[in-house]
């Protein structure tokens, strides 16, 4: 006969999950599969957060909140997402406009030779770029220092400085070096945008994947429903993947985000022959043009949907996309993390819940960890922690 405490531990719990993006969907699924009851609250009228996809009347699958390409080094994540739908093989390719000329992006042998009008071998190109790089910068702190150290002034100014100023709205001297570390530098003709071993795009878009995750008898999804913080106390525990500052009613001010505006256009045929073209010049007002049908090269469409993408500071009623995380925001974040750690019964996760620039795969990886820790905590009779990954780390 088991003790009462053990019976209580084994009994199904009632969990609230706020946000039906990948973070919320993964946690909900994992806990439902462990036998618990989960209610998911989503303020928008659709699931999948900013990964949401929708078929346009032209038949083209549109990434409603901008380009999302699935790439990961985590086998666990790759296996996990493919349980919920088919991912088609996809290699992301980007071009970058500087002046009137299009270059391969990320920086590779083709870009270097086209930009400098040379015909370098890989070794020559590497030696050439090393000669232009600023070797006096040994420990790059800012985006600018990282760029100058990596590729030198000419390439930095042409491809990174203007784009980055438009994207982030500040001087790249103020941005962390980590943002540039997202992009590879190669001395081969490889023009694949990502290095990860597993890459793909869901055959029918991301939304059906998230819907399939949430399709479980233990999960109830409430769309167009804001969950007031006070009501979370009705549950045994809550998982909050909304903005961390919103949870605390912005008592330490609003954490800054960049938001995006899209200017859609429907055109005949093929507009740019590639999914994304970056516009690196500072005097072009948009950052990039996305041509959605190229995210599904296995489909054929006569029409094409393009989005011109503009970045600006996120207002109170806008959709947050990119956490800014400069000095002021980091100080605010410290305050919010302190409040969160003093809470009981709430775990914060995801891009908005931990205020970090996370890719989809990292979000899923962390959400699986959150679910693991939650299950371990429940079976050990311990409280579930406020964070599983340190947002300040
Ligand atoms: N970036 C740039 N020029 C480019 C592409 C990227 O300067 O042509 C910089 C820019 O600061 C951007 C960062 O690299 O924010 C990361 O780029 P990524 O393509 O990963 O951004 P995302 O697709 O997440 O917006």
Tab-separated table of C-alpha atoms and ligand atoms in Angstrom:
chain	number	residue	atom	x	y	z
A	1	UNK	CA	0.000	0.000	0.000
A	2	UNK	CA	1.506	3.346	-0.974
A	3	UNK	CA	1.544	6.284	1.407
A	4	UNK	CA	-0.842	9.241	0.965
A	5	UNK	CA	2.050	11.418	-0.116
A	6	UNK	CA	2.979	8.931	-2.828
A	7	UNK	CA	-0.629	8.707	-3.950
A	8	UNK	CA	-0.787	12.497	-4.127
A	9	UNK	CA	2.451	12.589	-6.135
A	10	UNK	CA	1.134	10.018	-8.568
A	11	UNK	CA	-2.226	11.772	-8.991
A	12	UNK	CA	-2.711	13.840	-12.154
A	13	UNK	CA	-2.056	17.535	-11.655
A	14	UNK	CA	-3.696	20.540	-13.341
A	15	UNK	CA	-1.248	22.684	-15.246
A	16	UNK	CA	-1.743	26.008	-17.018
A	17	UNK	CA	0.435	26.860	-19.989
A	18	UNK	CA	0.429	30.424	-21.235
A	19	UNK	CA	1.323	30.723	-24.916
A	20	UNK	CA	0.783	28.176	-27.700
A	21	UNK	CA	4.091	28.602	-29.514
A	22	UNK	CA	6.649	25.820	-29.595
A	23	UNK	CA	7.593	26.338	-25.922
A	24	UNK	CA	4.055	26.028	-24.637
A	25	UNK	CA	3.068	23.233	-27.003
A	26	UNK	CA	6.051	21.042	-26.094
A	27	UNK	CA	5.556	21.448	-22.349
A	28	UNK	CA	1.809	20.843	-22.682
A	29	UNK	CA	2.368	17.689	-24.732
A	30	UNK	CA	4.997	16.246	-22.425
A	31	UNK	CA	2.931	16.820	-19.316
A	32	UNK	CA	-0.252	15.485	-20.927
A	33	UNK	CA	1.630	12.361	-21.986
A	34	UNK	CA	2.743	11.987	-18.377
A	35	UNK	CA	-0.939	11.791	-17.448
A	36	UNK	CA	-1.615	15.366	-16.319
A	37	UNK	CA	-4.379	17.777	-17.324
A	38	UNK	CA	-3.145	20.840	-19.192
A	39	UNK	CA	-4.978	24.022	-20.192
A	40	UNK	CA	-3.223	26.177	-22.780
A	41	UNK	CA	-4.112	29.865	-22.988
A	42	UNK	CA	-3.226	31.741	-26.152
A	43	UNK	CA	-4.050	35.419	-26.641
A	44	UNK	CA	-3.945	35.198	-30.442
A	45	UNK	CA	-6.541	33.412	-32.560
A	46	UNK	CA	-4.046	30.809	-33.752
A	47	UNK	CA	-1.377	28.502	-32.358
A	48	UNK	CA	2.350	28.358	-33.262
A	49	UNK	CA	3.251	31.879	-32.095
A	50	UNK	CA	5.540	33.691	-34.512
A	51	UNK	CA	6.170	30.416	-36.398
A	52	UNK	CA	2.551	30.492	-37.594
A	53	UNK	CA	2.085	29.658	-41.267
A	54	UNK	CA	-1.011	30.099	-43.440
A	55	UNK	CA	-1.855	29.244	-47.008
A	56	UNK	CA	-2.411	32.402	-49.051
A	57	UNK	CA	-5.246	32.490	-51.639
A	58	UNK	CA	-2.596	32.089	-54.350
A	59	UNK	CA	-1.820	28.685	-52.808
A	60	UNK	CA	1.562	29.793	-51.449
A	61	UNK	CA	2.385	28.802	-47.850
A	62	UNK	CA	3.202	32.054	-46.060
A	63	UNK	CA	5.374	32.457	-42.967
A	64	UNK	CA	3.037	35.045	-41.495
A	65	UNK	CA	5.590	36.452	-39.013
A	66	UNK	CA	8.605	36.233	-41.299
A	67	UNK	CA	11.018	33.503	-42.364
A	68	UNK	CA	11.343	30.444	-40.110
A	69	UNK	CA	13.785	27.741	-41.109
A	70	UNK	CA	14.161	24.721	-38.923
A	71	UNK	CA	17.776	23.776	-38.235
A	72	UNK	CA	19.297	22.014	-35.287
A	73	UNK	CA	22.259	20.100	-33.953
A	74	UNK	CA	20.102	18.301	-31.390
A	75	UNK	CA	19.065	14.839	-32.492
A	76	UNK	CA	16.482	14.746	-29.721
A	77	UNK	CA	14.798	17.881	-31.101
A	78	UNK	CA	14.935	16.670	-34.703
A	79	UNK	CA	13.373	13.318	-33.724
A	80	UNK	CA	10.807	15.054	-31.575
A	81	UNK	CA	9.422	17.494	-34.152
A	82	UNK	CA	9.180	14.792	-36.794
A	83	UNK	CA	6.786	12.857	-34.591
A	84	UNK	CA	4.195	15.540	-35.371
A	85	UNK	CA	4.507	15.903	-39.149
A	86	UNK	CA	6.729	15.476	-42.175
A	87	UNK	CA	9.710	17.761	-42.607
A	88	UNK	CA	10.899	18.108	-46.195
A	89	UNK	CA	14.603	18.497	-46.928
A	90	UNK	CA	15.421	22.189	-47.245
A	91	UNK	CA	18.676	24.169	-47.450
A	92	UNK	CA	18.310	27.842	-46.734
A	93	UNK	CA	20.022	30.179	-49.187
A	94	UNK	CA	20.225	33.928	-48.811
A	95	UNK	CA	21.499	36.662	-51.114
A	96	UNK	CA	22.685	40.059	-49.925
A	97	UNK	CA	22.337	43.240	-51.989
A	98	UNK	CA	25.048	45.871	-51.666
A	99	UNK	CA	24.438	48.704	-54.099
A	100	UNK	CA	23.078	47.128	-57.277
A	101	UNK	CA	24.890	43.839	-56.831
A	102	UNK	CA	23.709	40.562	-55.279
A	103	UNK	CA	26.164	38.441	-53.274
A	104	UNK	CA	26.001	35.036	-51.636
A	105	UNK	CA	25.346	35.235	-47.907
A	106	UNK	CA	26.736	34.172	-45.413
A	107	UNK	CA	30.239	35.282	-46.263
A	108	UNK	CA	32.001	32.671	-48.356
A	109	UNK	CA	34.527	32.360	-51.160
A	110	UNK	CA	31.990	33.502	-53.763
A	111	UNK	CA	31.157	36.667	-51.821
A	112	UNK	CA	34.811	37.525	-51.222
A	113	UNK	CA	35.805	37.053	-54.873
A	114	UNK	CA	32.744	38.912	-56.185
A	115	UNK	CA	33.201	41.808	-53.765
A	116	UNK	CA	36.929	42.328	-54.295
A	117	UNK	CA	36.917	41.342	-58.014
A	118	UNK	CA	39.412	38.541	-57.333
A	119	UNK	CA	39.702	34.881	-58.225
A	120	UNK	CA	41.165	33.597	-54.951
A	121	UNK	CA	41.536	29.971	-54.011
A	122	UNK	CA	40.174	29.134	-50.542
A	123	UNK	CA	43.663	29.490	-48.978
A	124	UNK	CA	44.309	32.797	-50.736
A	125	UNK	CA	40.939	34.152	-49.670
A	126	UNK	CA	41.554	33.156	-46.072
A	127	UNK	CA	44.976	34.820	-46.049
A	128	UNK	CA	43.544	37.923	-47.752
A	129	UNK	CA	40.696	38.311	-45.255
A	130	UNK	CA	43.073	37.660	-42.343
A	131	UNK	CA	45.240	40.506	-43.680
A	132	UNK	CA	42.253	42.884	-43.638
A	133	UNK	CA	40.894	41.766	-40.257
A	134	UNK	CA	41.749	43.926	-37.261
A	135	UNK	CA	44.100	41.690	-35.271
A	136	UNK	CA	44.488	44.320	-32.559
A	137	UNK	CA	41.015	43.333	-31.294
A	138	UNK	CA	41.707	40.238	-29.226
A	139	UNK	CA	38.571	40.078	-27.114
A	140	UNK	CA	35.674	41.501	-29.168
A	141	UNK	CA	32.957	42.870	-26.928
A	142	UNK	CA	30.619	44.525	-29.419
A	143	UNK	CA	29.070	43.536	-32.730
A	144	UNK	CA	31.341	46.065	-34.467
A	145	UNK	CA	34.518	44.731	-32.858
A	146	UNK	CA	33.510	41.200	-33.742
A	147	UNK	CA	32.920	42.229	-37.382
A	148	UNK	CA	36.183	44.133	-37.707
A	149	UNK	CA	38.171	41.352	-36.110
A	150	UNK	CA	36.567	38.709	-38.305
A	151	UNK	CA	36.511	40.316	-41.767
A	152	UNK	CA	37.969	43.832	-41.621
A	153	UNK	CA	36.500	47.247	-42.379
A	154	UNK	CA	35.383	46.905	-46.053
A	155	UNK	CA	33.314	43.747	-45.685
A	156	UNK	CA	32.018	44.832	-42.298
A	157	UNK	CA	30.761	48.205	-43.568
A	158	UNK	CA	29.256	46.738	-46.762
A	159	UNK	CA	27.422	43.710	-45.359
A	160	UNK	CA	26.953	44.153	-41.625
A	161	UNK	CA	26.956	47.783	-40.478
A	162	UNK	CA	23.951	49.101	-42.462
A	163	UNK	CA	21.804	45.993	-42.138
A	164	UNK	CA	22.457	45.782	-38.415
A	165	UNK	CA	21.658	49.447	-37.802
A	166	UNK	CA	18.318	48.979	-39.578
A	167	UNK	CA	17.564	45.691	-37.846
A	168	UNK	CA	18.420	46.775	-34.311
A	169	UNK	CA	17.962	50.553	-34.485
A	170	UNK	CA	21.234	51.262	-32.655
A	171	UNK	CA	24.889	51.652	-33.506
A	172	UNK	CA	26.521	48.190	-33.812
A	173	UNK	CA	29.084	49.424	-31.235
A	174	UNK	CA	26.308	49.043	-28.664
A	175	UNK	CA	25.274	45.510	-29.659
A	176	UNK	CA	26.755	42.297	-28.255
A	177	UNK	CA	29.263	40.308	-30.353
A	178	UNK	CA	27.037	37.235	-29.983
A	179	UNK	CA	24.593	38.494	-32.630
A	180	UNK	CA	27.248	38.306	-35.345
A	181	UNK	CA	28.461	34.953	-34.079
A	182	UNK	CA	25.184	33.562	-35.499
A	183	UNK	CA	26.581	33.869	-39.031
A	184	UNK	CA	29.237	31.534	-40.466
A	185	UNK	CA	32.328	32.719	-42.397
A	186	UNK	CA	33.539	30.172	-44.938
A	187	UNK	CA	36.326	29.974	-47.490
A	188	UNK	CA	34.450	27.560	-49.758
A	189	UNK	CA	31.558	27.996	-52.196
A	190	UNK	CA	29.153	26.474	-49.646
A	191	UNK	CA	26.269	28.962	-49.531
A	192	UNK	CA	23.987	27.103	-47.142
A	193	UNK	CA	22.916	29.653	-44.512
A	194	UNK	CA	23.187	27.252	-41.591
A	195	UNK	CA	25.805	24.739	-40.479
A	196	UNK	CA	23.530	22.419	-38.519
A	197	UNK	CA	23.303	18.744	-39.517
A	198	UNK	CA	19.492	18.611	-39.395
A	199	UNK	CA	17.590	21.097	-41.526
A	200	UNK	CA	14.105	21.094	-43.005
A	201	UNK	CA	10.727	22.778	-43.365
A	202	UNK	CA	7.416	21.122	-42.455
A	203	UNK	CA	5.605	19.953	-45.567
A	204	UNK	CA	2.384	21.732	-44.590
A	205	UNK	CA	3.877	24.586	-42.582
A	206	UNK	CA	4.559	24.935	-38.858
A	207	UNK	CA	0.995	25.426	-37.641
A	208	UNK	CA	-0.149	21.814	-38.239
A	209	UNK	CA	2.957	20.615	-36.355
A	210	UNK	CA	2.018	22.658	-33.302
A	211	UNK	CA	-1.641	21.660	-33.663
A	212	UNK	CA	-0.582	17.998	-33.681
A	213	UNK	CA	1.494	18.553	-30.517
A	214	UNK	CA	-1.545	20.041	-28.822
A	215	UNK	CA	-3.893	17.332	-30.062
A	216	UNK	CA	-4.027	15.151	-26.968
A	217	UNK	CA	-6.971	14.197	-24.717
A	218	UNK	CA	-5.152	15.721	-21.731
A	219	UNK	CA	-4.833	19.164	-23.384
A	220	UNK	CA	-7.448	21.906	-23.744
A	221	UNK	CA	-6.497	24.882	-25.892
A	222	UNK	CA	-8.181	28.253	-25.361
A	223	UNK	CA	-7.474	30.611	-28.235
A	224	UNK	CA	-8.053	34.384	-28.105
A	225	UNK	CA	-7.842	34.091	-24.328
A	226	UNK	CA	-5.611	36.201	-22.149
A	227	UNK	CA	-4.833	34.473	-18.891
A	228	UNK	CA	-4.858	36.861	-15.956
A	229	UNK	CA	-2.010	36.156	-13.585
A	230	UNK	CA	-4.400	35.971	-10.624
A	231	UNK	CA	-6.180	32.956	-12.158
A	232	UNK	CA	-2.983	30.959	-12.446
A	233	UNK	CA	-3.324	30.208	-8.738
A	234	UNK	CA	-6.246	27.927	-9.633
A	235	UNK	CA	-3.716	25.482	-11.105
A	236	UNK	CA	-1.131	23.269	-9.442
A	237	UNK	CA	1.558	25.012	-11.505
A	238	UNK	CA	1.798	27.367	-14.486
A	239	UNK	CA	4.262	27.651	-17.387
A	240	UNK	CA	4.558	31.168	-18.742
A	241	UNK	CA	5.963	31.618	-22.243
A	242	UNK	CA	4.616	35.154	-22.629
A	243	UNK	CA	6.795	38.220	-21.963
A	244	UNK	CA	8.276	38.034	-18.469
A	245	UNK	CA	7.720	41.777	-17.890
A	246	UNK	CA	4.019	41.419	-18.768
A	247	UNK	CA	3.630	38.750	-16.070
A	248	UNK	CA	4.818	41.304	-13.518
A	249	UNK	CA	2.650	44.092	-14.959
A	250	UNK	CA	5.769	45.923	-16.174
A	251	UNK	CA	6.625	46.996	-12.644
A	252	UNK	CA	10.278	47.516	-13.618
A	253	UNK	CA	9.385	49.051	-16.968
A	254	UNK	CA	8.950	47.468	-20.378
A	255	UNK	CA	11.733	45.306	-21.746
A	256	UNK	CA	12.559	46.580	-25.241
A	257	UNK	CA	11.904	44.430	-28.290
A	258	UNK	CA	12.208	44.986	-32.004
A	259	UNK	CA	9.050	44.307	-33.949
A	260	UNK	CA	8.641	43.753	-37.699
A	261	UNK	CA	6.272	45.243	-40.254
A	262	UNK	CA	5.670	43.365	-43.474
A	263	UNK	CA	4.620	44.963	-46.741
A	264	UNK	CA	3.111	42.109	-48.777
A	265	UNK	CA	2.854	42.034	-52.554
A	266	UNK	CA	1.556	39.342	-54.896
A	267	UNK	CA	3.419	39.060	-58.180
A	268	UNK	CA	3.355	36.745	-61.193
A	269	UNK	CA	6.055	34.141	-61.617
A	270	UNK	CA	9.234	34.320	-59.601
A	271	UNK	CA	10.318	37.611	-58.017
A	272	UNK	CA	13.879	36.962	-56.841
A	273	UNK	CA	14.633	33.263	-57.381
A	274	UNK	CA	15.535	32.733	-53.738
A	275	UNK	CA	13.703	32.757	-50.388
A	276	UNK	CA	15.448	35.723	-48.751
A	277	UNK	CA	17.374	38.695	-50.121
A	278	UNK	CA	18.967	40.985	-47.539
A	279	UNK	CA	19.327	44.677	-48.359
A	280	UNK	CA	22.489	45.722	-46.596
A	281	UNK	CA	22.591	49.404	-47.580
A	282	UNK	CA	21.486	51.812	-44.866
A	283	UNK	CA	19.540	53.970	-47.345
A	284	UNK	CA	17.166	51.126	-48.335
A	285	UNK	CA	14.437	51.335	-45.681
A	286	UNK	CA	13.633	47.625	-45.441
A	287	UNK	CA	16.028	44.933	-44.211
A	288	UNK	CA	15.039	42.038	-46.453
A	289	UNK	CA	12.568	40.656	-48.967
A	290	UNK	CA	11.155	37.202	-48.359
A	291	UNK	CA	9.622	35.233	-51.222
A	292	UNK	CA	7.587	32.598	-49.474
A	293	UNK	CA	7.129	29.980	-52.156
A	294	UNK	CA	10.849	29.248	-52.065
A	295	UNK	CA	10.413	27.839	-48.549
A	296	UNK	CA	8.466	24.990	-50.203
A	297	UNK	CA	10.522	24.098	-53.286
A	298	UNK	CA	8.482	20.874	-53.623
A	299	UNK	CA	5.390	22.961	-54.520
A	300	UNK	CA	4.606	24.783	-57.804
A	301	UNK	CA	2.761	28.114	-57.918
A	302	UNK	CA	2.199	30.572	-60.778
A	303	UNK	CA	1.887	33.505	-58.388
A	304	UNK	CA	4.326	34.561	-55.734
A	305	UNK	CA	3.900	36.293	-52.373
A	306	UNK	CA	6.689	38.569	-51.243
A	307	UNK	CA	7.118	40.434	-47.968
A	308	UNK	CA	9.272	43.527	-47.624
A	309	UNK	CA	10.406	43.495	-43.986
A	310	UNK	CA	10.892	46.594	-41.843
A	311	UNK	CA	12.224	46.558	-38.306
A	312	UNK	CA	11.330	49.065	-35.590
A	313	UNK	CA	11.033	49.434	-31.833
A	314	UNK	CA	8.122	47.374	-30.505
A	315	UNK	CA	5.225	49.471	-29.167
A	316	UNK	CA	2.793	48.374	-26.459
A	317	UNK	CA	0.298	46.833	-28.901
A	318	UNK	CA	2.835	45.370	-31.347
A	319	UNK	CA	4.071	41.798	-31.619
A	320	UNK	CA	7.478	41.373	-29.974
A	321	UNK	CA	10.123	39.574	-32.079
A	322	UNK	CA	13.714	40.284	-31.029
A	323	UNK	CA	14.743	40.999	-27.418
A	324	UNK	CA	17.094	44.010	-27.452
A	325	UNK	CA	19.127	43.062	-24.348
A	326	UNK	CA	21.315	46.128	-24.112
A	327	UNK	CA	22.716	47.438	-20.849
A	328	UNK	CA	19.456	48.980	-19.634
A	329	UNK	CA	17.350	45.955	-20.537
A	330	UNK	CA	19.807	43.626	-18.843
A	331	UNK	CA	19.497	45.638	-15.641
A	332	UNK	CA	15.689	45.425	-15.896
A	333	UNK	CA	15.922	41.726	-16.611
A	334	UNK	CA	17.905	41.187	-13.404
A	335	UNK	CA	14.978	42.716	-11.515
A	336	UNK	CA	12.407	40.556	-13.274
A	337	UNK	CA	14.459	37.404	-12.735
A	338	UNK	CA	14.664	38.259	-9.047
A	339	UNK	CA	10.869	38.641	-8.865
A	340	UNK	CA	10.389	35.400	-10.792
A	341	UNK	CA	12.665	33.468	-8.437
A	342	UNK	CA	10.631	34.737	-5.483
A	343	UNK	CA	7.424	33.406	-7.067
A	344	UNK	CA	6.000	30.030	-6.402
A	345	UNK	CA	4.098	27.975	-8.882
A	346	UNK	CA	5.292	29.562	-12.136
A	347	UNK	CA	8.025	28.534	-14.567
A	348	UNK	CA	9.183	30.980	-17.255
A	349	UNK	CA	10.393	29.719	-20.604
A	350	UNK	CA	10.861	30.552	-24.271
A	351	UNK	CA	12.039	33.623	-26.163
A	352	UNK	CA	9.633	35.964	-24.370
A	353	UNK	CA	9.571	34.228	-21.000
A	354	UNK	CA	13.370	34.349	-20.650
A	355	UNK	CA	13.991	37.388	-22.904
A	356	UNK	CA	16.637	35.736	-25.085
A	357	UNK	CA	17.215	35.588	-28.872
A	358	UNK	CA	16.405	31.872	-29.199
A	359	UNK	CA	15.952	29.906	-32.401
A	360	UNK	CA	13.056	27.468	-32.726
A	361	UNK	CA	15.186	24.414	-32.060
A	362	UNK	CA	16.732	25.845	-28.895
A	363	UNK	CA	13.263	26.785	-27.706
A	364	UNK	CA	12.099	23.190	-28.189
A	365	UNK	CA	15.258	21.788	-26.600
A	366	UNK	CA	14.754	23.974	-23.542
A	367	UNK	CA	11.024	23.221	-23.366
A	368	UNK	CA	11.792	19.495	-23.323
A	369	UNK	CA	14.225	20.138	-20.471
A	370	UNK	CA	11.576	22.167	-18.635
A	371	UNK	CA	9.135	19.274	-18.995
A	372	UNK	CA	11.806	16.791	-17.793
A	373	UNK	CA	12.560	18.912	-14.730
A	374	UNK	CA	8.844	19.408	-14.058
A	375	UNK	CA	8.191	15.649	-14.162
A	376	UNK	CA	11.222	14.903	-11.968
A	377	UNK	CA	10.160	17.587	-9.487
A	378	UNK	CA	6.602	16.264	-9.314
A	379	UNK	CA	7.711	12.717	-8.696
A	380	UNK	CA	10.230	13.825	-6.055
A	381	UNK	CA	7.611	16.052	-4.394
A	382	UNK	CA	9.755	19.176	-4.980
A	383	UNK	CA	8.555	22.534	-6.303
A	384	UNK	CA	9.177	23.126	-10.025
A	385	UNK	CA	11.797	25.918	-10.373
A	386	UNK	CA	11.079	29.347	-11.891
A	387	UNK	CA	13.701	28.800	-14.612
A	388	UNK	CA	15.391	25.724	-16.002
A	389	UNK	CA	17.889	27.775	-18.067
A	390	UNK	CA	19.296	30.892	-16.432
A	391	UNK	CA	18.031	33.890	-18.490
A	392	UNK	CA	21.024	35.949	-17.326
A	393	UNK	CA	23.580	33.342	-18.359
B	1	LIG	N1	23.332	40.452	-40.393
B	1	LIG	C1	23.909	41.453	-41.173
B	1	LIG	N2	23.816	41.356	-42.533
B	1	LIG	C2	23.173	40.334	-43.144
B	1	LIG	C3	22.600	39.319	-42.354
B	1	LIG	C4	22.688	39.408	-40.973
B	1	LIG	O1	24.460	42.399	-40.657
B	1	LIG	O2	23.117	40.321	-44.402
B	1	LIG	C5	23.450	40.569	-38.918
B	1	LIG	C6	22.277	41.371	-38.328
B	1	LIG	O3	22.743	42.103	-37.218
B	1	LIG	C7	21.322	40.281	-37.898
B	1	LIG	C8	22.289	39.218	-37.401
B	1	LIG	O4	23.394	39.288	-38.316
B	1	LIG	O5	20.444	40.718	-36.869
B	1	LIG	C9	21.734	37.799	-37.362
B	1	LIG	O6	21.243	37.460	-38.643
B	1	LIG	P1	20.172	36.302	-38.858
B	1	LIG	O7	20.026	36.093	-40.321
B	1	LIG	O8	20.558	35.158	-38.013
B	1	LIG	O9	18.854	37.000	-38.270
B	1	LIG	P2	17.298	36.532	-38.177
B	1	LIG	O10	16.979	35.695	-39.386
B	1	LIG	O11	17.156	35.836	-36.846
B	1	LIG	O12	16.582	37.859	-38.195
